[in-house]
XYZ file of C-alpha atoms in Angstrom:
765
model
C 112.343 70.216 119.642
C 110.302 67.159 118.078
C 107.976 67.788 121.160
C 107.235 70.950 121.070
C 106.612 70.883 116.942
C 104.041 67.902 117.720
C 102.264 69.821 120.554
C 102.072 73.111 118.318
C 100.851 70.865 115.625
C 97.922 69.001 117.904
C 96.944 72.963 118.785
C 96.919 73.510 114.796
C 94.501 70.245 114.741
C 92.275 71.555 117.487
C 91.576 74.923 115.722
C 90.984 73.544 112.564
C 88.225 71.474 114.179
C 86.976 74.613 115.565
C 86.830 75.976 111.992
C 84.644 73.168 110.645
C 82.403 72.596 113.729
C 80.158 74.668 116.135
C 81.385 74.409 119.577
C 79.746 77.888 120.963
C 77.521 75.958 123.060
C 80.394 73.582 124.669
C 81.179 74.536 128.220
C 84.695 73.029 127.437
C 85.735 74.454 124.090
C 88.791 75.702 125.850
C 89.885 72.060 127.173
C 91.204 70.904 123.921
C 93.214 74.178 123.331
C 94.857 74.164 127.232
C 95.636 70.354 126.509
C 97.719 71.224 123.263
C 99.410 74.109 125.052
C 103.005 74.430 123.815
C 105.995 75.558 125.751
C 106.013 79.162 126.470
C 108.760 79.589 123.918
C 106.763 78.393 121.289
C 103.369 79.812 122.288
C 103.689 82.611 119.310
C 104.742 80.563 116.719
C 101.453 80.075 115.085
C 100.266 82.715 112.930
C 96.493 84.546 112.586
C 95.754 82.531 109.483
C 93.631 79.753 111.830
C 91.901 82.495 113.825
C 90.586 84.090 110.688
C 89.398 80.883 109.012
C 87.726 80.100 112.267
C 86.051 83.600 112.118
C 85.042 83.319 108.483
C 83.560 79.810 108.794
C 82.352 79.090 112.840
C 82.663 82.868 113.845
C 80.789 81.689 117.447
C 83.318 79.706 118.032
C 85.899 82.922 118.366
C 83.754 84.262 120.815
C 83.006 81.208 122.865
C 86.926 80.747 123.023
C 87.100 84.682 124.348
C 84.407 83.935 126.864
C 86.273 80.637 127.997
C 89.457 82.247 128.294
C 88.003 84.861 130.346
C 86.483 82.246 132.558
C 89.670 80.448 132.906
C 91.673 83.497 133.690
C 89.084 84.691 136.561
C 89.130 81.244 137.970
C 92.661 81.482 138.359
C 92.172 84.685 140.079
C 89.355 83.628 142.284
C 90.882 80.147 142.952
C 94.722 80.344 142.884
C 95.192 82.668 146.040
C 98.452 80.949 147.359
C 98.387 77.651 145.253
C 101.452 76.812 143.960
C 101.385 77.086 140.110
C 102.692 74.444 137.902
C 105.029 74.924 134.875
C 102.149 73.824 132.889
C 99.782 76.090 134.466
C 102.119 78.843 133.534
C 102.728 77.802 129.627
C 98.711 77.359 129.522
C 98.205 81.105 130.817
C 101.011 82.386 128.620
C 99.223 81.021 125.374
C 95.788 81.986 126.562
C 96.877 85.603 126.710
C 98.702 85.436 123.479
C 95.597 83.889 122.067
C 93.193 86.524 123.481
C 95.426 89.387 121.914
C 95.556 87.563 118.387
C 91.521 86.939 118.184
C 91.138 90.369 119.152
C 93.357 91.757 117.017
C 91.713 89.711 113.869
C 88.445 90.764 115.043
C 89.608 94.318 114.446
C 91.415 94.033 111.553
C 88.381 93.125 109.269
C 85.020 94.215 108.584
C 83.216 91.319 108.898
C 84.504 90.172 112.199
C 83.339 93.429 113.765
C 80.203 92.108 115.384
C 82.358 89.304 116.822
C 84.660 92.115 118.589
C 81.368 94.046 119.463
C 79.995 91.032 121.220
C 82.994 90.577 123.612
C 84.112 94.532 123.679
C 81.124 96.746 124.073
C 78.322 95.372 126.013
C 78.318 93.987 129.626
C 75.234 92.551 131.235
C 72.732 94.907 132.056
C 70.798 95.602 135.520
C 66.977 96.760 134.834
C 66.800 99.058 138.026
C 70.029 101.002 136.812
C 68.919 101.125 133.256
C 65.832 102.816 134.709
C 67.740 105.541 136.014
C 69.403 106.214 133.218
C 66.261 106.472 131.244
C 65.206 108.793 133.538
C 68.211 111.035 133.355
C 68.104 110.688 129.907
C 65.144 112.814 129.631
C 66.771 115.747 130.931
C 67.426 117.842 127.705
C 70.685 119.130 129.000
C 72.175 115.276 129.503
C 75.305 114.516 128.015
C 74.314 110.532 128.502
C 74.485 108.530 125.265
C 72.310 105.886 125.126
C 72.485 102.382 123.040
C 69.970 102.607 120.244
C 67.600 100.128 121.805
C 64.573 102.102 120.102
C 64.098 104.731 117.752
C 63.585 107.579 120.422
C 66.511 106.994 122.179
C 68.467 107.144 118.903
C 67.280 110.425 118.514
C 68.306 111.509 121.582
C 71.773 109.848 121.366
C 72.252 111.566 117.662
C 71.403 115.384 119.480
C 73.496 114.235 122.162
C 76.383 113.297 119.852
C 75.570 117.265 118.168
C 75.930 118.875 121.349
C 79.311 117.361 122.252
C 80.975 117.641 118.847
C 82.646 120.596 119.396
C 83.925 119.766 123.010
C 87.878 119.414 123.460
C 88.690 115.841 122.101
C 91.491 115.371 124.754
C 88.859 114.772 127.394
C 87.173 111.981 125.135
C 90.621 110.620 124.740
C 91.376 109.888 128.345
C 88.350 107.424 128.754
C 88.143 105.799 125.430
C 90.391 102.961 124.342
C 92.256 106.105 123.489
C 94.989 105.381 121.236
C 93.534 107.156 118.372
C 94.763 110.661 117.647
C 92.582 113.748 117.378
C 91.694 113.410 113.618
C 90.640 109.706 114.005
C 88.211 110.422 116.608
C 86.832 112.961 114.560
C 86.121 110.723 111.496
C 84.664 107.977 113.845
C 82.081 110.368 115.221
C 81.223 111.411 111.892
C 80.975 108.040 110.657
C 78.887 107.280 113.971
C 76.520 110.206 113.551
C 76.099 109.225 109.918
C 75.116 105.494 110.686
C 72.851 106.930 113.521
C 70.926 108.870 111.121
C 70.764 105.888 108.842
C 69.664 103.521 111.086
C 66.903 106.347 112.204
C 65.461 106.273 109.055
C 64.789 102.621 108.880
C 63.340 102.846 112.545
C 59.570 103.052 113.219
C 58.742 106.911 113.575
C 55.818 106.213 115.412
C 58.263 105.560 118.661
C 59.527 109.013 118.059
C 56.476 111.084 118.245
C 55.381 108.943 121.391
C 58.792 110.073 123.247
C 58.336 113.666 122.032
C 54.554 113.742 123.171
C 54.887 111.649 126.506
C 57.537 110.387 128.090
C 55.393 108.580 130.416
C 55.033 106.156 127.532
C 58.799 105.935 126.542
C 59.113 104.578 130.072
C 56.678 101.937 129.562
C 58.621 100.677 126.357
C 61.794 100.944 127.903
C 60.209 98.670 130.907
C 59.163 95.826 128.504
C 62.716 95.778 126.936
C 64.537 95.729 130.624
C 62.000 92.585 131.513
C 63.131 90.959 128.052
C 66.792 91.847 128.539
C 66.443 90.309 131.925
C 65.208 87.237 130.621
C 68.309 86.651 128.419
C 70.789 87.415 130.700
C 73.932 85.384 130.597
C 74.192 82.481 132.880
C 77.181 83.487 134.863
C 75.888 86.401 136.381
C 76.587 86.772 139.847
C 74.777 86.273 143.086
C 75.340 89.239 144.574
C 73.158 91.542 142.393
C 71.214 93.503 145.061
C 74.830 94.422 146.911
C 75.499 95.936 143.298
C 72.692 98.042 142.619
C 73.120 99.695 146.347
C 76.830 100.263 145.418
C 75.463 101.832 142.041
C 72.604 103.881 143.863
C 75.481 105.572 146.106
C 77.339 106.164 142.905
C 74.327 108.095 141.312
C 73.725 110.031 144.361
C 77.303 111.401 144.278
C 77.012 112.169 140.919
C 73.705 113.762 141.019
C 75.016 115.908 144.112
C 77.650 116.921 141.417
C 75.257 117.761 138.813
C 76.160 114.748 136.858
C 74.448 112.071 134.995
C 74.704 108.674 136.799
C 76.238 105.578 135.301
C 74.225 103.338 133.169
C 73.947 99.946 134.496
C 76.038 97.547 132.434
C 78.337 100.044 131.487
C 82.341 100.262 131.355
C 83.554 102.283 133.679
C 86.933 103.969 133.387
C 88.691 106.420 135.944
C 87.852 109.973 134.903
C 90.278 112.370 134.215
C 90.588 115.551 136.168
C 88.190 118.324 135.103
C 85.979 116.310 132.926
C 82.562 116.293 132.997
C 81.485 113.475 130.573
C 82.981 110.066 129.832
C 82.300 107.526 127.686
C 81.339 104.074 128.484
C 79.816 101.112 127.155
C 76.500 99.344 127.431
C 74.914 95.871 126.100
C 71.698 96.066 124.260
C 69.089 93.512 124.593
C 70.431 90.520 122.832
C 67.689 90.780 119.773
C 68.645 94.606 119.313
C 72.383 93.415 118.968
C 71.729 90.868 116.747
C 69.834 92.991 114.484
C 72.091 95.982 114.675
C 75.259 94.268 114.467
C 73.984 92.024 110.984
C 73.408 95.530 109.760
C 76.262 97.530 110.096
C 78.724 95.392 112.074
C 79.855 98.374 114.148
C 79.999 98.642 118.128
C 78.032 101.929 119.857
C 79.853 103.662 122.396
C 77.835 105.071 125.616
C 78.725 108.454 126.792
C 77.860 108.191 130.634
C 79.190 109.874 134.235
C 81.610 108.105 136.049
C 82.429 107.837 139.551
C 85.623 109.776 140.844
C 88.083 107.295 142.339
C 88.797 103.477 141.542
C 86.867 100.980 143.752
C 88.352 98.343 146.177
C 90.262 95.518 144.192
C 88.090 93.139 146.596
C 84.600 94.658 145.194
C 85.757 93.648 141.765
C 84.166 90.171 141.699
C 81.129 91.991 142.738
C 81.143 93.975 140.026
C 82.582 92.235 137.017
C 79.487 91.219 135.616
C 78.675 94.666 134.542
C 81.209 94.714 132.449
C 82.239 93.302 129.007
C 83.761 90.249 128.395
C 87.213 91.713 127.045
C 87.392 94.405 130.207
C 86.791 91.207 132.267
C 89.615 89.425 131.018
C 92.000 92.529 131.293
C 90.675 93.110 135.178
C 91.528 89.752 135.741
C 95.183 89.515 134.463
C 95.803 92.983 136.274
C 94.889 90.926 139.367
C 97.340 88.119 138.632
C 99.974 90.888 137.738
C 101.251 91.216 141.659
C 100.098 87.678 142.729
C 103.067 86.319 144.485
C 102.193 82.515 143.324
C 102.286 83.822 139.930
C 104.994 86.165 139.438
C 106.547 86.446 142.978
C 106.333 89.410 144.897
C 108.107 90.611 148.280
C 105.710 91.521 151.639
C 105.053 94.788 150.135
C 103.234 93.110 147.090
C 106.139 94.376 144.462
C 108.180 92.381 142.286
C 110.814 90.699 144.062
C 114.253 89.683 142.923
C 114.201 86.507 140.833
C 115.924 83.592 142.210
C 116.765 80.112 140.277
C 113.730 78.097 139.825
C 111.873 81.532 139.433
C 112.106 81.530 135.618
C 108.646 80.707 135.068
C 106.862 83.573 137.723
C 109.584 86.230 136.109
C 107.998 85.019 132.298
C 104.628 85.270 133.547
C 105.379 88.683 134.517
C 106.042 89.517 130.887
C 103.225 87.951 129.470
C 101.042 89.486 131.756
C 102.343 93.272 131.218
C 102.496 92.731 127.868
C 98.987 91.275 127.405
C 97.650 94.613 129.369
C 99.523 96.596 127.255
C 98.252 94.870 124.103
C 94.223 94.813 124.835
C 94.524 98.574 125.951
C 96.074 99.247 122.685
C 94.278 96.521 120.514
C 93.666 99.060 117.613
C 97.484 99.581 117.086
C 98.087 95.959 117.051
C 95.123 95.667 114.199
C 95.497 95.857 110.242
C 93.448 99.551 109.941
C 89.915 98.234 108.766
C 87.825 100.237 106.277
C 85.262 100.997 108.798
C 86.587 102.432 112.308
C 84.984 101.090 115.637
C 84.936 102.290 118.999
C 84.883 100.381 122.179
C 85.883 101.144 125.852
C 87.754 99.106 128.361
C 87.794 99.457 131.956
C 90.789 100.601 133.846
C 89.592 101.313 137.201
C 91.397 98.661 139.405
C 94.873 98.782 137.655
C 97.385 98.109 140.487
C 99.210 101.402 140.212
C 101.439 101.655 142.975
C 102.580 98.349 143.044
C 103.450 98.781 139.381
C 105.247 101.777 139.839
C 107.489 100.559 142.705
C 108.324 97.545 140.748
C 109.146 99.438 137.854
C 111.616 101.576 139.754
C 113.183 98.384 141.017
C 113.228 96.793 137.682
C 114.909 100.072 136.380
C 117.491 100.111 138.886
C 118.490 96.592 138.038
C 118.460 97.107 134.061
C 121.000 99.792 134.932
C 123.491 97.395 136.990
C 123.046 94.629 133.827
C 123.553 96.624 130.940
C 126.972 98.235 133.048
C 128.541 94.735 133.358
C 127.342 93.806 129.728
C 125.122 90.862 130.378
C 121.741 91.900 129.562
C 119.466 89.219 128.605
C 116.680 89.179 125.978
C 113.976 88.843 128.610
C 115.043 92.074 130.351
C 115.054 93.908 127.550
C 111.924 92.868 126.383
C 110.531 93.128 129.804
C 111.500 97.043 130.081
C 110.380 97.709 126.352
C 107.144 96.750 127.515
C 107.208 98.266 131.011
C 108.335 101.398 129.166
C 105.102 101.605 126.768
C 102.699 100.481 129.170
C 103.899 103.415 131.906
C 103.557 105.954 129.155
C 100.332 104.664 127.928
C 98.849 104.498 131.687
C 99.904 108.314 131.779
C 97.195 109.148 129.110
C 94.701 106.703 130.047
C 94.484 106.739 133.649
C 95.097 110.050 135.370
C 94.905 108.393 138.491
C 98.069 106.821 137.645
C 99.953 110.104 137.019
C 99.032 111.099 140.897
C 101.355 108.680 142.359
C 104.358 109.815 140.919
C 104.095 112.765 143.168
C 104.367 110.616 146.297
C 107.592 108.865 144.985
C 110.666 108.852 147.043
C 112.922 111.053 144.746
C 115.983 109.121 146.158
C 114.716 105.726 144.904
C 113.806 107.379 141.746
C 117.082 108.343 141.204
C 118.543 105.038 141.591
C 116.169 103.844 139.086
C 118.156 105.968 136.535
C 121.948 105.741 138.050
C 121.751 102.189 139.293
C 122.510 101.025 143.189
C 125.341 101.315 143.343
C 125.831 103.761 141.304
C 127.357 102.911 137.621
C 129.169 104.644 135.493
C 126.666 104.899 132.404
C 123.103 105.672 133.381
C 119.673 104.773 132.181
C 119.765 107.840 129.995
C 123.121 107.156 128.462
C 122.508 108.255 124.675
C 124.635 105.659 123.199
C 122.287 102.699 125.092
C 118.930 101.743 123.011
C 116.747 102.249 126.315
C 117.357 105.918 126.912
C 114.781 107.085 124.153
C 112.102 105.023 126.042
C 113.178 105.935 129.234
C 112.383 109.905 128.530
C 108.658 109.186 128.984
C 109.696 108.160 132.530
C 112.047 111.331 133.071
C 109.320 113.801 132.001
C 106.728 112.143 134.220
C 109.056 112.417 137.256
C 110.076 116.216 136.436
C 106.402 117.313 135.804
C 104.820 115.717 138.782
C 107.145 115.093 141.432
C 109.365 118.264 142.338
C 110.939 116.626 145.136
C 113.015 114.376 142.561
C 114.027 117.436 140.469
C 115.063 119.152 143.781
C 116.926 116.127 145.238
C 118.336 115.277 141.695
C 119.656 119.265 141.615
C 121.374 118.253 144.928
C 123.181 115.229 143.959
C 126.277 115.040 141.914
C 124.883 113.071 139.570
C 122.826 116.077 138.010
C 125.658 117.065 135.575
C 125.716 114.198 133.711
C 122.079 113.445 133.852
C 120.997 116.951 132.084
C 123.843 116.556 129.589
C 122.895 112.736 128.945
C 118.968 114.273 127.979
C 120.903 117.155 125.530
C 123.134 114.158 123.762
C 120.103 111.920 123.155
C 118.562 115.036 121.378
C 121.511 115.892 119.346
C 121.749 111.831 118.301
C 118.209 111.950 117.354
C 118.599 114.904 115.498
C 121.595 113.389 113.341
C 119.483 109.877 113.135
C 116.010 110.858 112.305
C 115.508 114.884 112.039
C 113.309 116.201 114.342
C 110.552 114.404 116.496
C 108.415 114.122 119.804
C 111.644 112.860 121.367
C 113.078 116.764 121.341
C 109.908 118.471 122.577
C 110.033 115.871 125.584
C 113.578 116.442 126.351
C 113.287 120.342 126.033
C 110.590 120.196 128.391
C 112.075 117.819 130.736
C 115.185 119.815 130.925
C 113.194 123.050 131.541
C 111.924 121.524 134.918
C 115.151 120.436 135.651
C 117.024 123.614 135.333
C 114.246 125.583 136.897
C 115.826 125.218 140.626
C 117.682 127.694 142.481
C 121.370 127.389 143.297
C 122.618 125.362 140.755
C 124.994 127.637 139.034
C 127.971 125.391 140.466
C 126.515 122.215 138.273
C 126.070 124.073 135.225
C 129.321 125.555 135.283
C 131.249 122.625 136.146
C 133.071 120.671 133.298
C 131.864 118.017 130.950
C 133.275 115.002 131.587
C 132.122 112.783 128.962
C 131.643 113.882 125.431
C 129.634 111.546 123.089
C 130.539 110.963 119.472
C 128.400 112.875 117.093
C 128.600 114.740 113.690
C 128.267 118.051 115.768
C 131.280 119.307 117.625
C 130.671 121.072 120.579
C 132.180 124.895 121.223
C 131.604 124.855 125.161
C 132.796 122.645 127.688
C 130.629 123.635 130.351
C 127.417 121.322 131.094
C 124.944 124.453 131.127
C 126.185 125.760 127.970
C 126.436 122.658 126.279
C 122.925 121.660 127.065
C 122.167 125.530 125.898
C 123.892 125.231 122.630
C 122.532 121.546 121.759
C 119.300 122.995 122.189
C 119.839 125.912 119.824
C 120.701 123.499 117.317
C 116.807 122.610 117.459
C 116.028 126.237 116.372
C 115.186 125.459 112.592
C 111.964 123.694 113.681
C 109.770 126.613 114.614
C 107.436 124.098 116.923
C 110.384 123.918 118.886
C 111.367 127.353 119.496
C 109.029 128.484 122.224
C 110.528 125.533 124.129
C 114.282 126.882 123.338
C 112.945 129.922 124.809
C 111.456 128.805 127.819
C 114.911 126.742 128.321
C 117.280 129.823 128.066
C 114.846 132.033 130.798
C 115.274 129.182 132.836
C 118.735 128.959 133.073
C 119.346 132.509 132.677
C 119.841 133.570 136.297
C 122.362 130.500 137.159
C 124.740 131.131 134.172
C 127.114 133.894 134.554
C 128.720 133.726 130.876
C 126.666 132.264 127.925
C 129.311 133.297 125.570
C 129.443 135.174 122.234
C 128.086 131.881 120.422
C 124.976 131.590 122.567
C 124.194 135.270 123.089
C 124.571 135.953 119.490
C 122.317 133.435 118.709
C 119.766 134.293 121.198
C 119.820 137.877 119.659
C 119.546 136.786 116.383
C 116.486 134.657 116.991
C 115.000 137.829 118.537
C 115.293 139.581 115.321
C 114.218 136.741 113.435
C 110.795 136.538 115.309
C 110.213 140.525 115.126
C 111.046 140.506 111.450
C 108.208 138.217 110.602
C 104.365 138.712 110.782
C 103.718 134.949 110.867
C 102.220 133.632 114.308
C 102.444 137.205 115.447
C 100.972 136.570 118.893
C 103.014 133.279 119.087
C 106.068 135.416 118.233
C 105.436 138.250 120.764
C 105.128 135.440 123.642
C 108.313 133.847 122.331
C 110.330 137.107 122.020
C 108.967 138.234 125.388
C 110.272 134.965 127.388
C 113.723 135.334 125.667
C 113.875 138.994 127.053
C 112.746 137.825 130.362
C 115.899 135.771 130.200
C 118.280 138.553 128.998
C 117.082 140.592 131.869
C 117.556 137.691 134.540
C 121.017 137.051 132.718
C 122.157 140.813 133.009
C 121.773 140.801 136.472
C 124.083 137.654 136.789
C 126.095 138.119 133.716
C 128.666 140.966 132.978
C 128.984 139.769 129.428
C 125.509 139.843 128.865
C 125.097 143.527 129.824
C 127.687 144.113 127.152
C 125.706 142.365 124.540
C 122.292 144.346 125.928
C 123.934 147.736 125.552
C 125.649 146.920 122.202
C 122.084 146.180 120.659
C 120.475 148.421 122.153
C 118.763 149.460 118.817
C 117.298 146.425 118.641
C 115.406 146.296 122.048
C 114.019 149.879 121.251
C 112.871 149.071 117.946
C 110.746 145.969 119.474
C 108.935 148.635 121.840
C 108.073 151.015 118.340
C 106.624 147.867 116.724
C 104.985 146.623 119.959
C 105.963 143.072 119.274
C 106.758 141.921 122.826
C 104.227 140.666 124.777
C 105.888 140.746 128.151
C 106.492 144.715 128.170
C 108.097 145.088 131.584
C 111.150 142.906 130.693
C 111.987 144.494 127.708
C 111.336 148.043 129.187
C 113.721 147.023 132.365
C 116.407 145.921 129.616
C 115.945 149.941 127.785
C 115.996 151.525 130.965
C 119.701 149.532 131.784
C 120.879 150.114 128.478
C 120.037 154.266 128.801
C 121.529 154.108 131.812
C 124.710 152.292 131.085
C 125.260 153.985 127.890
C 125.190 157.612 130.006
C 127.977 155.982 132.488
C 130.311 154.957 129.776
C 129.679 158.708 127.867
C 130.658 160.132 131.174
C 133.689 158.006 131.542
C 134.851 159.590 128.120
C 134.151 155.999 126.118
C 132.520 157.296 122.514
C 132.258 153.356 121.401
C 131.704 150.586 123.105
C 134.647 148.417 123.078
C 133.886 144.618 124.399
C 137.131 144.255 126.685
C 136.942 147.949 127.931
C 132.871 147.736 128.382
C 132.785 144.622 130.031
C 135.498 145.599 132.678
C 133.456 148.807 133.437
C 130.286 147.486 133.304
C 131.109 144.422 135.617
C 131.476 147.260 138.521
C 127.923 148.851 138.160
C 124.727 147.782 139.848
C 122.156 146.926 137.397
C 119.613 146.903 139.825
C 119.811 150.815 140.280
C 119.620 151.162 136.546
C 116.616 148.752 136.303
C 114.995 150.428 139.740
C 111.376 150.207 139.331
C 111.092 147.168 136.905
C 110.956 143.532 137.575
C 114.030 141.901 137.427
C 112.877 138.032 137.969
C 110.782 135.957 136.508
C 109.479 132.572 137.181
C 109.689 129.748 134.835
C 107.532 129.048 132.170
C 107.045 124.862 132.490
C 105.053 123.491 130.145
C 101.868 121.679 130.914
C 100.984 117.859 129.854
C 98.412 118.809 127.731
C 97.509 120.202 123.861
C 100.084 119.565 121.805
C 102.442 117.747 124.280
C 99.576 115.150 125.034
C 98.705 114.767 121.266
C 102.475 114.048 120.679
C 102.464 111.910 123.415
C 99.703 109.148 122.382
C 101.614 108.956 118.856
C 104.564 108.127 121.054
C 102.888 105.567 122.813
C 101.684 103.776 119.537
C 105.446 103.843 118.364
C 106.751 102.003 122.127
C 103.445 99.675 121.634
C 104.287 98.792 118.107
C 107.949 98.104 119.149
C 106.548 95.235 121.808
C 104.335 93.481 119.499
C 106.400 93.938 116.391
C 106.179 90.185 115.256
C 102.567 89.869 115.895
C 101.862 93.219 114.019
C 103.929 91.933 110.985
C 101.923 88.737 111.090
C 98.382 90.559 110.933
C 99.361 93.276 108.344
C 100.162 90.447 106.088
C 96.950 88.732 106.281
């Protein structure tokens, strides 16, 4: 330990030196830091205070360290394809990753450091030719590209574009931005940015505005002069393959023009476009002079809204394209490449993470460091102290290795299930899974292409990720296991995107335990922390899982393991227990639509819901019909519930009795026009009227439960409901709207857990 402390002291000494002297032009600024790299276990033991000190006294040194760290990781990516990585190099890489996260967190946490963050995050090298094309496209009054404020005229156009786009759905913007803001924060940022632009416009020369409005050609000449100035100030590390880049970008522009879109601006950050999205935001680097002037005045980065190409480029093109991106995006891209490099993290012939053997410990730890760093960078706002002013930035996610990540994730989940069933879960395994669950959930909202890969996954391999291989007693969804809650995002994505997984699970013997585990997690969470996003994701996952045909035997099977909760189940069958636990959430109005959808999806596969569940459903209908609050929404929910009743009348003689006994309620709903889905309600009334007539013919003057059920079980409800629809499709919930908003908040929780110690240090500064 003495040696480790000595090396850590050496690192502090280096940082202290950088707080007193300007080393921003030192090409070897990183060498003393690398030489002082502590053992991996001690890498995170230093506080952010030395970084803050450097930022206040020698801010340019922080930027220089980030740039040098980026070149260092890019060099590892370029030069170490198959070479053996030494333990010292693993330690150095670990420290570099953690230091970059720490520095960027500090930059975002304090307003005075925002100009530093802007320099590494919002601007990349520009190319004059593509800038000219963007300038031409911006003259289109309908264009939605938001340019960086090089001239006052361009600022005016940016302002107009902002106003035109302010009312657009926030979800589209969230997909392409750093993304971890909620909707309210986005609106706040946009308002602040527009206000700032207005202030800057007042300070700039009005003559340029008039020239832009009167003659577009004059504005073009001004722009060309600026571009020539920008070319003279480009960074020394620009790639020699500029012409190839321009040809590729020309092709991108032609594609976007064919689609009626605005071509991307040169030097912009590119991110995979969301589905059905027409406008994307990306970063742009202004001329150094303009950048210095703007940052010194406001200390706030500007965003760029431009069009994206559809689909990620080949990873091999990254070497050619990366000089077009910001420093932070380049750093992120390089560590993404290392994530599945055999000599760094050990992979099999398919490029997926392989099992770790004795002697591979450094590679296992590097996997964790790289995955954690990627998660930290794309969620850097969540790891920062909230500043007085907000800042926007955009990161490239276009080369993330989604396929090897998902397959490796499945493999690690399976191994993790085996581990915790044997009681030998290591700290590494638990921290690794915590990081991967957070990163996986994050990619689902930031990289739409990532979600598409779920569709093609082998359903049997997905099942093994939850039950283990060989099959274990406790699944990954075990309610008493600490990772069952983070695993819910994985469950939901598989259920919503991979229908073969749902079908295969329904045909397997693991299905009853799986869905009962999910319902039990809901009850555990309710008793521990009241209502939360967890309940929404559980209900919506269950809707997918019970919407498959021929699962009656599973739903009516006996529960084999009951978990200790304050609530005591009144049923013994899996399906009834799931519905019973779901109905415990009915006090939360926001969850009632999902509860109704779950009941409707289960109705055709349950032969008898029993008196408690059925009476609760009928009481819920009465409650919804007696209030005018959210009238239209209530109509829709009642309609879904009555659809379920119609289908259950076909399957259950018990429901026939309850329906006839409550015929007055259903007639009242028609008179008040409370139901949106009228066909289901008319079918119920047709059955009730016909059943009553048949009972009267039998001489029964009152509807006694036992007597009525015996008789009603013998009649054919199809005849009584002839001419009416008797089956309805399930109402599966889409990954949008409120679900997506809550998902973003949930990702914030997962990321915060992964960076709990660092976040605590930052907040204390």
